[in-house]
Coordinates of C-alpha atoms in Angstrom, one line a residue:
M110 CA 0.0 0.0 0.0
A111 CA 1.3 3.5 -0.8
L112 CA 1.8 6.5 1.4
S113 CA 0.2 9.9 1.0
L114 CA 2.6 12.8 1.6
E115 CA 1.9 16.4 1.9
I116 CA 4.4 19.2 2.8
V117 CA 2.7 22.3 4.0
T118 CA 4.1 25.8 4.7
P119 CA 2.3 28.9 5.9
D120 CA 1.7 29.7 2.2
G121 CA -0.1 26.4 1.6
I122 CA 0.7 22.9 0.2
V123 CA 4.1 22.9 -1.4
W124 CA 4.3 19.2 -2.3
H125 CA 1.7 16.4 -2.4
N126 CA 1.5 12.9 -3.8
N127 CA -0.8 10.0 -2.9
D128 CA 1.4 7.2 -4.3
V129 CA 4.7 7.5 -2.3
D130 CA 6.8 4.4 -1.6
S131 CA 8.9 5.9 1.3
V132 CA 9.7 9.1 3.0
V133 CA 12.9 10.0 4.9
L134 CA 12.5 12.8 7.4
P135 CA 15.2 14.9 9.2
A136 CA 13.9 14.3 12.7
S137 CA 15.5 16.0 15.7
N138 CA 17.1 12.6 16.8
G139 CA 18.3 11.7 13.3
E140 CA 16.8 10.6 10.0
I141 CA 13.8 8.3 10.0
E142 CA 12.3 6.4 7.1
I143 CA 8.6 6.1 6.9
L144 CA 7.1 3.1 5.0
S145 CA 3.5 2.0 4.6
G146 CA 2.1 0.6 7.9
H147 CA 4.3 2.8 10.1
V148 CA 3.1 3.3 13.7
P149 CA 1.4 6.6 14.4
L150 CA 4.0 9.3 15.2
I151 CA 4.4 13.0 15.8
T152 CA 8.0 14.2 15.6
I153 CA 10.0 17.5 15.5
L154 CA 11.9 18.1 12.3
E155 CA 15.2 19.9 11.9
A156 CA 16.0 21.9 8.8
G157 CA 17.2 19.5 6.2
A158 CA 16.1 17.2 3.3
V159 CA 12.9 15.2 3.0
G160 CA 13.7 12.3 0.7
V161 CA 10.8 11.0 -1.3
K162 CA 10.7 7.8 -3.4
Y163 CA 7.7 7.2 -5.7
S164 CA 7.1 5.7 -9.1
G165 CA 10.7 4.8 -9.6
K166 CA 11.7 8.5 -8.9
E167 CA 13.5 10.1 -6.0
E168 CA 13.2 13.7 -4.9
N169 CA 14.7 15.8 -2.1
I170 CA 12.8 18.7 -0.8
A171 CA 14.6 21.1 1.5
I172 CA 12.6 22.1 4.5
D173 CA 13.1 24.5 7.5
K174 CA 12.3 23.3 11.0
G175 CA 8.8 22.0 11.6
Y176 CA 6.8 18.9 12.6
A177 CA 5.7 15.7 11.0
R178 CA 2.6 13.6 11.7
I179 CA 2.3 10.0 10.6
M180 CA -1.2 8.6 10.9
G181 CA -2.1 5.4 9.0
D182 CA -0.5 5.8 5.6
V183 CA -0.7 9.6 5.7
V184 CA 2.5 11.7 6.3
S185 CA 2.0 15.4 6.9
V186 CA 5.0 17.7 7.2
L187 CA 4.3 21.2 8.6
T188 CA 7.3 23.5 8.1
E189 CA 8.1 27.2 7.9
A190 CA 9.6 26.8 4.3
A191 CA 10.1 24.2 1.7
I192 CA 11.5 24.0 -1.9
N193 CA 12.3 21.2 -4.3
V194 CA 16.1 21.4 -4.8
D195 CA 15.9 20.2 -8.4
T196 CA 14.9 23.8 -9.3
L197 CA 18.0 25.3 -7.6
N198 CA 21.5 26.1 -8.7
I199 CA 24.2 25.2 -6.1
N200 CA 26.1 28.4 -6.8
D201 CA 23.0 30.5 -6.1
I202 CA 22.4 28.5 -2.9
E203 CA 26.0 29.1 -1.8
K204 CA 25.7 32.9 -2.4
A205 CA 22.3 33.0 -0.6
K206 CA 23.9 31.2 2.4
Q207 CA 26.9 33.6 2.5
D208 CA 24.5 36.6 2.3
A209 CA 22.3 35.2 5.1
L210 CA 25.2 34.4 7.4
K211 CA 26.6 37.9 6.8
A212 CA 23.2 39.4 7.6
V213 CA 23.1 37.4 10.9
E214 CA 26.5 38.6 11.9
E215 CA 25.7 42.3 11.1
G216 CA 22.5 42.0 13.0
K217 CA 24.3 40.7 16.1
K218 CA 26.8 43.6 15.8
N219 CA 24.0 46.2 15.4
K220 CA 22.0 44.6 18.3
I221 CA 18.8 44.1 16.3
S222 CA 15.6 42.8 18.0
E223 CA 15.4 39.1 18.9
E224 CA 12.5 38.7 16.5
E225 CA 14.5 40.1 13.6
L226 CA 17.6 38.0 14.5
E227 CA 15.5 34.9 14.6
R228 CA 14.1 35.7 11.1
L229 CA 17.7 36.1 9.8
Q230 CA 18.8 32.9 11.4
S231 CA 15.8 31.1 9.9
V232 CA 16.9 32.3 6.4
A233 CA 20.4 31.1 7.0
R234 CA 19.2 27.8 8.4
F235 CA 17.0 27.2 5.3
T236 CA 19.8 28.0 2.8
I237 CA 22.0 25.4 4.6
A238 CA 19.1 22.9 4.4
Q239 CA 18.9 23.6 0.7
M240 CA 22.6 22.8 0.3
L241 CA 22.2 19.6 2.3
A242 CA 19.3 18.5 0.1
K243 CA 21.1 19.4 -3.1
A244 CA 24.1 17.4 -2.0
K245 CA 21.9 14.4 -1.2
R246 CA 20.5 14.7 -4.7
K247 CA 23.9 14.3 -6.3
S248 CA 24.7 11.1 -4.4

């Protein structure tokens, strides 16, 4: 029996498929693979790559931190941001990462608000997740 996977951000559903063979999630205690018949589970997710296998294909979707719920054969990922890394150029990701890390450092020096610093750190974290997901795609 197949899994149903949906990845949801505050902007809406980013990725959905009802015929998934397996899902690998970047859980807070390490990667976990979800197959059909998995026990019910709610877990915290770290920024990283969600690996999806379906119809003989494999995809890696970069996500920011979030949560996953596995109930029956339905996997729901709730995250702050997500993107399919196949659409990204590694050089663009590297530049975005450097820009984001620089902005975090400048924010710390300028003593910006905690909320703004967290927003900048979230951007940096997500660019690093994109790099990890892109690297997994190559292997």
